[in-house]
Short mmCIF file of C-alpha atoms and ligand atoms in Angstrom, two decimals:
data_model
loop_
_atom_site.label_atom_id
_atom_site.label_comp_id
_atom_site.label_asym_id
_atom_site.label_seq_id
_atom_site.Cartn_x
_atom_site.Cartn_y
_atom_site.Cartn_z
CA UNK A 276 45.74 -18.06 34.73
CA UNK A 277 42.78 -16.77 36.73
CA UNK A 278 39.74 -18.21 36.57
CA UNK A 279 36.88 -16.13 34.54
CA UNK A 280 34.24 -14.13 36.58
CA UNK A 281 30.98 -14.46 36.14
CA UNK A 282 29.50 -12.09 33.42
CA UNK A 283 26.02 -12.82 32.34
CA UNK A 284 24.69 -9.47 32.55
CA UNK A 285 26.82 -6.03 31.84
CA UNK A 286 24.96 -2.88 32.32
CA UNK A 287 25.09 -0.11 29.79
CA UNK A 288 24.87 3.27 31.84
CA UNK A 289 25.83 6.40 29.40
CA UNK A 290 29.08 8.25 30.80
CA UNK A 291 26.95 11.67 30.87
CA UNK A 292 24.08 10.31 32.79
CA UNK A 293 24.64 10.77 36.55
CA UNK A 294 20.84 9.90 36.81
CA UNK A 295 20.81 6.89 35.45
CA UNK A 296 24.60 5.90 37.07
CA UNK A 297 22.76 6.51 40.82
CA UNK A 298 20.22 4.21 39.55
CA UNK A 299 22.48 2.04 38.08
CA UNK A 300 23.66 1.30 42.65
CA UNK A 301 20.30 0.22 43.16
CA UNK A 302 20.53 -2.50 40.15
CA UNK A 303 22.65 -5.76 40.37
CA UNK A 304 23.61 -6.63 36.93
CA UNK A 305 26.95 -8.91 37.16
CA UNK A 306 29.09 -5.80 35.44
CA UNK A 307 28.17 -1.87 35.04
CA UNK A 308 29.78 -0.64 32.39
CA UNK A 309 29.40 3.18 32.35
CA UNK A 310 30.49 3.86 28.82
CA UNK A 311 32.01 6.89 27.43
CA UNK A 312 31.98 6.05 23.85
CA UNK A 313 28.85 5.34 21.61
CA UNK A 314 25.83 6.45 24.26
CA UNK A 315 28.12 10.01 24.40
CA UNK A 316 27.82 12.55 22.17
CA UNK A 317 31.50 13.81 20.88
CA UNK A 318 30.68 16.94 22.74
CA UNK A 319 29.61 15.61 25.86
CA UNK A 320 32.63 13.49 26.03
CA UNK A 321 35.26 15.51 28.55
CA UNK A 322 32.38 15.83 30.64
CA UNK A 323 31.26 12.23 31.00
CA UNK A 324 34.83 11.69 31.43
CA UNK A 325 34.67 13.47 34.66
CA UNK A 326 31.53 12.17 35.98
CA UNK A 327 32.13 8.62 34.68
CA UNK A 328 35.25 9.49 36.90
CA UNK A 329 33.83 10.42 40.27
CA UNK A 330 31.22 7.93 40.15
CA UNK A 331 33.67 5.07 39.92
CA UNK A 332 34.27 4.56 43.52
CA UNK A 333 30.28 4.63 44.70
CA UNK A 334 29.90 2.12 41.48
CA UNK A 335 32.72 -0.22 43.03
CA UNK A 336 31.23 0.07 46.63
CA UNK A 337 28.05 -1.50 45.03
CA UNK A 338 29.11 -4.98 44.09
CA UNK A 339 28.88 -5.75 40.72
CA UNK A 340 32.49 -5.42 38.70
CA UNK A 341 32.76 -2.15 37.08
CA UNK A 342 34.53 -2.17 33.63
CA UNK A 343 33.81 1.00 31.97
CA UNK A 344 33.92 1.15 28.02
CA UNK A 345 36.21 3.78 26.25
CA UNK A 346 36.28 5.21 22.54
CA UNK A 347 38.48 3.30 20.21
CA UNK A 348 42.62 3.61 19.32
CA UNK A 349 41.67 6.35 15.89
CA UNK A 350 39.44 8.79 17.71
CA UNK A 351 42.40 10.21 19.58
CA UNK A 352 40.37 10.37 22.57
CA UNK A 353 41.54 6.81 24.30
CA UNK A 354 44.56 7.73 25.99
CA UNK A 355 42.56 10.47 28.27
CA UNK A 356 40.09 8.21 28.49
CA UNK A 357 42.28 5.50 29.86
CA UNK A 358 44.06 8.11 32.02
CA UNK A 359 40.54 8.84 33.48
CA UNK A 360 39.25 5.45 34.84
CA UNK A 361 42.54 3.50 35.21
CA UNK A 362 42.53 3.08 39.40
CA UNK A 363 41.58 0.37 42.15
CA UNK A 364 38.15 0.97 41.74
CA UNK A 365 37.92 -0.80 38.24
CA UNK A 366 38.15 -4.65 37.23
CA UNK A 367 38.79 -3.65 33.66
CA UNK A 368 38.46 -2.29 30.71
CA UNK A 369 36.00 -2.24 27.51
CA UNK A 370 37.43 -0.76 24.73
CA UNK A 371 35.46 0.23 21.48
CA UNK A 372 35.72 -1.14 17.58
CA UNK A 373 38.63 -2.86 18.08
CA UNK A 374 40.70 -3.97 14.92
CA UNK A 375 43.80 -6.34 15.81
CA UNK A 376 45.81 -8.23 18.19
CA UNK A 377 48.29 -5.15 17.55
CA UNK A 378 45.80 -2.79 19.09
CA UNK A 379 45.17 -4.60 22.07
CA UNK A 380 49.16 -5.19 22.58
CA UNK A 381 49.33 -1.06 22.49
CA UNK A 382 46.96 -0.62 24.87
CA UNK A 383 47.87 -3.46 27.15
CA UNK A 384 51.56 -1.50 26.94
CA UNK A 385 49.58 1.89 28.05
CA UNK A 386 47.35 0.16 30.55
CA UNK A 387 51.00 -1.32 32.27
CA UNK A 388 52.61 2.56 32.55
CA UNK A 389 49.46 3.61 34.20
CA UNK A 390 48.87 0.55 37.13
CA UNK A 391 52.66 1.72 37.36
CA UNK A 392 52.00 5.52 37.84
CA UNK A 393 49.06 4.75 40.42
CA UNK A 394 50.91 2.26 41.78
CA UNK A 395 48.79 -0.77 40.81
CA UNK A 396 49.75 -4.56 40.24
CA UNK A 397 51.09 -4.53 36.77
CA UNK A 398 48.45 -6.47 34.75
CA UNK A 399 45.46 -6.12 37.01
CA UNK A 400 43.40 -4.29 35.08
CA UNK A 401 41.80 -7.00 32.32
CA UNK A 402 41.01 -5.81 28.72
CA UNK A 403 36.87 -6.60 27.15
CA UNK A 404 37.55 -5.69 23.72
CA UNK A 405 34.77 -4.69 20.88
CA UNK A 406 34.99 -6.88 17.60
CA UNK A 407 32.75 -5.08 15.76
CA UNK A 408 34.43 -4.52 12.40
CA UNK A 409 35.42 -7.29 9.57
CA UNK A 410 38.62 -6.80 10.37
CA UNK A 411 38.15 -7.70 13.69
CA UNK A 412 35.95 -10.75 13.00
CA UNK A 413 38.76 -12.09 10.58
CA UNK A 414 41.99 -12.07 13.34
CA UNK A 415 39.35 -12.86 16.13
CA UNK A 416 41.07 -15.74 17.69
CA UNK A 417 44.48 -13.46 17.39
CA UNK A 418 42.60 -11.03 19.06
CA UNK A 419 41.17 -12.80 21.53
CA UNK A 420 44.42 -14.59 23.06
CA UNK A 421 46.95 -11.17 22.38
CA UNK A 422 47.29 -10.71 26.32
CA UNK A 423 46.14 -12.50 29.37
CA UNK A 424 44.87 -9.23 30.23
CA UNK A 425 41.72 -10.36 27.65
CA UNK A 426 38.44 -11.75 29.89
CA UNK A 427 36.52 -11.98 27.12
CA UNK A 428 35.13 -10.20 23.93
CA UNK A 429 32.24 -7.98 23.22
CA UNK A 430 30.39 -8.77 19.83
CA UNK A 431 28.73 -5.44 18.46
CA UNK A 432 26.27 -6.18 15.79
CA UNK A 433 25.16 -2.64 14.87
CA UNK A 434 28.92 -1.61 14.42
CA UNK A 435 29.43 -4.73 12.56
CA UNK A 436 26.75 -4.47 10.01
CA UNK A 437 27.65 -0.45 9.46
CA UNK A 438 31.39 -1.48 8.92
CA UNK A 439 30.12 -4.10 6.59
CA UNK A 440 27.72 -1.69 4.77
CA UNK A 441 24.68 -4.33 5.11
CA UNK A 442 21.14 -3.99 6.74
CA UNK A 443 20.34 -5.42 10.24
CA UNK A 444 16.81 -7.72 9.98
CA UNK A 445 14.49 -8.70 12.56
CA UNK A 446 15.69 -12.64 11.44
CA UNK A 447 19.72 -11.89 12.47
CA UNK A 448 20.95 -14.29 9.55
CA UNK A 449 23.32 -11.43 9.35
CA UNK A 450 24.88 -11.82 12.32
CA UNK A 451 24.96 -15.94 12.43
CA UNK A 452 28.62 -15.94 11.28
CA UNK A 453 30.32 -13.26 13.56
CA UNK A 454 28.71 -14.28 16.29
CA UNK A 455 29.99 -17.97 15.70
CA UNK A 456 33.16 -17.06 14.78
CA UNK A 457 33.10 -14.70 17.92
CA UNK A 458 32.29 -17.70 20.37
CA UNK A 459 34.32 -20.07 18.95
CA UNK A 460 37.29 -17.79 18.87
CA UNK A 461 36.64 -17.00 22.34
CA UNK A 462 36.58 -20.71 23.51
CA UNK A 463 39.63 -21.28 21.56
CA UNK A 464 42.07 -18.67 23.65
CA UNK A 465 39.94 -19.54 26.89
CA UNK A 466 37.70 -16.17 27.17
CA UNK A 467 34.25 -15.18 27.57
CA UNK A 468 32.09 -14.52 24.60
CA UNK A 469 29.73 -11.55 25.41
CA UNK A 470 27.21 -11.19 23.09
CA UNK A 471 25.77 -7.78 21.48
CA UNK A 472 22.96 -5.53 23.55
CA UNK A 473 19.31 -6.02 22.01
CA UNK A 474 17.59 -2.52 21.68
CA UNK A 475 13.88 -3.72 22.27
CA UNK A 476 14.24 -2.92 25.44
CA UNK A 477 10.17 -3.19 25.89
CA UNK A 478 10.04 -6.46 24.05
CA UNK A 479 11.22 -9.23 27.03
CA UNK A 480 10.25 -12.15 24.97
CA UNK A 481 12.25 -11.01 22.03
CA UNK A 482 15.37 -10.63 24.90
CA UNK A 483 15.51 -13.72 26.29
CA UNK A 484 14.71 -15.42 22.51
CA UNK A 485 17.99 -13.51 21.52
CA UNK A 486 20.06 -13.99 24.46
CA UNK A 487 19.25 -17.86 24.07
CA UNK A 488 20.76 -18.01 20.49
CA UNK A 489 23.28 -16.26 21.52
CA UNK A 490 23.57 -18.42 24.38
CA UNK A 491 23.30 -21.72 21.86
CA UNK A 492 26.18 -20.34 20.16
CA UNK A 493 28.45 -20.31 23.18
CA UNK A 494 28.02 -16.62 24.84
CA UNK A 495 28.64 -16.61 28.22
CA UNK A 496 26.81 -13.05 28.63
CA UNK A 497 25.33 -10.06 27.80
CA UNK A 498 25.16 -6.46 27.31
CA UNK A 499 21.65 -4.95 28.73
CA UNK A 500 21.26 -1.50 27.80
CA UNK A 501 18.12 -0.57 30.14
CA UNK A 502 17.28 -2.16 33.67
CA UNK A 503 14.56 -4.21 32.57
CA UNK A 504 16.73 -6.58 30.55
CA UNK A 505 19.15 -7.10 33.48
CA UNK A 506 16.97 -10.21 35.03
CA UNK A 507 16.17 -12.06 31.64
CA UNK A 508 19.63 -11.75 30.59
CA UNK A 509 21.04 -13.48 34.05
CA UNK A 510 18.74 -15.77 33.61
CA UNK A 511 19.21 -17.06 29.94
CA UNK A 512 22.75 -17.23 31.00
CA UNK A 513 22.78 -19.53 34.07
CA UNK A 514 21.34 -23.14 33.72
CA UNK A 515 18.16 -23.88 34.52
CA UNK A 516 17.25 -26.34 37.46
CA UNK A 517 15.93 -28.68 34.85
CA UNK A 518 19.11 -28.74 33.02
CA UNK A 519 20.75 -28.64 36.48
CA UNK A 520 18.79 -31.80 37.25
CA UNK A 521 19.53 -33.55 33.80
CA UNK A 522 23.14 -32.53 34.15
CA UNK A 523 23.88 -34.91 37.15
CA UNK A 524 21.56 -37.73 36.07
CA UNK A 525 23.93 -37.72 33.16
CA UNK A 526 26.97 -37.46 35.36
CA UNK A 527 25.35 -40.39 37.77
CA UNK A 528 24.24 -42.93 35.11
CA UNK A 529 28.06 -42.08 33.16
CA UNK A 530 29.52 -43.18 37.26
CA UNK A 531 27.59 -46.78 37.10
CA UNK A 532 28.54 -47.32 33.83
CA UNK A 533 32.20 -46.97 34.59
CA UNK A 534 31.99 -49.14 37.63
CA UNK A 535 30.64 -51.46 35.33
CA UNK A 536 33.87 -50.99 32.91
CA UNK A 537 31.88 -50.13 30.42
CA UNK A 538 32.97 -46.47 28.66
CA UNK A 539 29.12 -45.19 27.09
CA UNK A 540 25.53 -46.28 28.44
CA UNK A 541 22.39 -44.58 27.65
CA UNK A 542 19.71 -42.62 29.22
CA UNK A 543 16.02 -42.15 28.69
CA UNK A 544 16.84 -43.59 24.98
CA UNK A 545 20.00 -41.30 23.98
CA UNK A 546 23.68 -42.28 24.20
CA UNK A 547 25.72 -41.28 27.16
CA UNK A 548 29.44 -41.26 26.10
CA UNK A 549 32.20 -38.77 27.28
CA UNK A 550 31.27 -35.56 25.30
CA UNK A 551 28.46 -35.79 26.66
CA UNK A 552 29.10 -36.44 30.14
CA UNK A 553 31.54 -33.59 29.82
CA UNK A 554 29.25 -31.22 28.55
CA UNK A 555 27.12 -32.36 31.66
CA UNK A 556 29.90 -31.84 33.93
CA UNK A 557 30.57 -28.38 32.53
CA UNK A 558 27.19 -27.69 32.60
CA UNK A 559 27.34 -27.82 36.36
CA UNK A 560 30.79 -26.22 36.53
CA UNK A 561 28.58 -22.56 35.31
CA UNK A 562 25.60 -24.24 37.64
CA UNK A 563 28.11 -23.70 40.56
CA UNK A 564 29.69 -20.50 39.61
CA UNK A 565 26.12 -18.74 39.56
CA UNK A 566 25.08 -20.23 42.19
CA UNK A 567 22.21 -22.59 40.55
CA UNK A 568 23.45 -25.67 42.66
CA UNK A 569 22.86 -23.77 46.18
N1 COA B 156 21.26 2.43 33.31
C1 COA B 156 20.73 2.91 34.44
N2 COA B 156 19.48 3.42 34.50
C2 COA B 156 18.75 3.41 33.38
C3 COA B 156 19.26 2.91 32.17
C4 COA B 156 20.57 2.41 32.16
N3 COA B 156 21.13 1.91 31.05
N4 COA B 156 18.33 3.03 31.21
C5 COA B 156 17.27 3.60 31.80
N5 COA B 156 17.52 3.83 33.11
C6 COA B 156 16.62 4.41 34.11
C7 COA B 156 15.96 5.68 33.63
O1 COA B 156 16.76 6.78 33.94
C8 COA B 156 14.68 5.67 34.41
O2 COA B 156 14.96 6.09 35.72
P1 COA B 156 13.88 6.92 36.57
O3 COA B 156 12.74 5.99 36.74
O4 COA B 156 14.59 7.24 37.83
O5 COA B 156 13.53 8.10 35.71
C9 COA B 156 14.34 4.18 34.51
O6 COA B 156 15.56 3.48 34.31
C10 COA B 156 13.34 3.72 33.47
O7 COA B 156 13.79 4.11 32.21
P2 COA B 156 12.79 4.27 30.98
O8 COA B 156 11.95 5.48 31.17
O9 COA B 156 12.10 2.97 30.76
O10 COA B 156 13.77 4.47 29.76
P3 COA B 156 14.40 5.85 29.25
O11 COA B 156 13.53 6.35 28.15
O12 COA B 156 14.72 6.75 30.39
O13 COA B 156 15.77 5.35 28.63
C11 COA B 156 17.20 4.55 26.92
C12 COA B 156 15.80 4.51 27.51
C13 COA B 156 17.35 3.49 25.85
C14 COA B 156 17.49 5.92 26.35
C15 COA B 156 18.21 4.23 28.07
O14 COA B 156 17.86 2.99 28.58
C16 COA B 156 19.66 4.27 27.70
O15 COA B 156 20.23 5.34 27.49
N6 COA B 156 20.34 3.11 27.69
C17 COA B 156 21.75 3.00 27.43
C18 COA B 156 22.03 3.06 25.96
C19 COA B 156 23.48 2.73 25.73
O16 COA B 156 24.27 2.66 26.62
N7 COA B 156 23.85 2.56 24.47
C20 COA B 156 25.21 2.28 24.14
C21 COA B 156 25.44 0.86 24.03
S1 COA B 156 25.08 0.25 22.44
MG1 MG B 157 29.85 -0.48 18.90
#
């Protein structure tokens, strides 16, 4: 198995936008994701397939992974979709409202004859599915380990809620369950949990409040739909030099202990036993990866 990439921070830029995909070079969010489903109007989609399509290779020069995000199995529009960005200038795919295991196994299958057509590794090209339905939500851990092609999982709250036929409120109670069942389904088969984009994109405090819940659930990133939310977001999601610091005193005090033979010792009052040296240890495992320990 390959170990995960970093994805704090994935990018929004609408399919039909070239403006905003030039901009999108001069940004370093951790993915772009120029999207061709929900931010594209059904009538601009052939269109946004094209340009979505030329500006992969100037996206890939820039440096963050680019994994753009397709329309879903039952609009009929996937497989030209698919057919459009599948090439060496993508790390994956994201694909909309997904509903089963099934559906990622079908387009894992489709994904395979196209690396073969353009003469790509067979199984390169990793899958980012959308659970966004209750469907979805209720074979999530299915869905989440159907093909080692999986990274991780989007959660989309506004699909969810629609599918669900309930209202989305400033408090998110709403949204406490998939989003749980989301991250724990995604720890389970060994993916990343990427959590749903926040549309305030003017309100920064309400951002990084959100992304940290999200982050307190397990997330591992997040969707930013403008470039103002790109920094907050990368930062929510790597650990902070205080917890950095806290992390190894944890660690250290855990060592001495264990010299000593003894299997738990405490620190500044609280227990150190091996959850919670582990969660320390992990803690600096993400530390390292984004780069927090330099
Ligand atoms: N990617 C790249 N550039 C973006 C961007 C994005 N997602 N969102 C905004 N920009 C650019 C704008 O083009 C503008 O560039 P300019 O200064 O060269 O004109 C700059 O960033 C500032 O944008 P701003 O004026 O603050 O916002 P806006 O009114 O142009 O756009 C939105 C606001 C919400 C319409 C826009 O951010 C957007 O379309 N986001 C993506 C939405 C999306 O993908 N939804 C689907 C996922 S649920
Ligand atoms: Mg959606």
């Amino acid at each position: 198995m390959t170990t995960a990439p970093v994805l704090r921070s994935l990018l929004f830029v609408p399919g039909n936008q070239p403006r905003m995909l030039e901009k999108a070079l001069g940004l370093a969010p951790d993915a772009y994701v120029p999207d061709l489903e929900d931010s594209v109007p059904l009538e601009e989609k052939e269109n946004a397939r094209g340009v979505v399509a030329s500006w992969l290779p100037s996206l890939a020069g820039a440096g963050p992974l680019v994994i753009p995000r397709i329309n879903s199995l039952d609009t009929g529009l996937l497989e030209d979709d698919l057919a459009a960005v599948v090439g060496a200038h993508i790390f994956g795919v994201s694909v909309g409202k997904i509903q089963s295991a099934q559906e990622v196994e079908r387009i894992a299958a489709m994904l395979s004859d196209l690396e073969r057509k353009a003469g790509l590794d067979v199984g390169r090209i990793r899958l980012v599915p959308w659970i966004e339905t209750a469907m979805a939500i209720v074979d999530a851990y299915r869905l989440c380990a159907s093909s080692p092609r999986v990274v991780g999982v989007a959660f989309g709250a506004e699909d969810f809620t629609r599918d669900m036929g309930i209202e989305r409120t400033a408090n998110d109670a709403e949204i406490l369950y998939p989003r749980s069942v989301i991250a724990v389904a995604a720890r389970a088969a060994g993916v990343l949990a990427l959590d749903t984009p926040f549309f305030g994109f003017r309100d920064p405090d309400g951002l990084r409040q959100d992304a940290a819940t999200a982050r307190s659930l397990g997330f591992r990133g997040k969707f930013a739909i403008h470039p103002a939310q790109i920094d907050i977001i990368n930062e929510t999601f790597s650990p902070s030099p205080a917890e950095i610091e806290q992390a190894r005193r944890v660690v250290a005090a855990f060592e001495a202990a264990k010299q000593q033979g003894r299997g738990s010792t405490s620190l500044d009052g609280q227990v150190i036993d091996v959850p919670v040296v582990r969660r320390a240890q992990r803690l600096l495992e993400v530390a390292e990866q984004t780069g927090g320990t330099e």
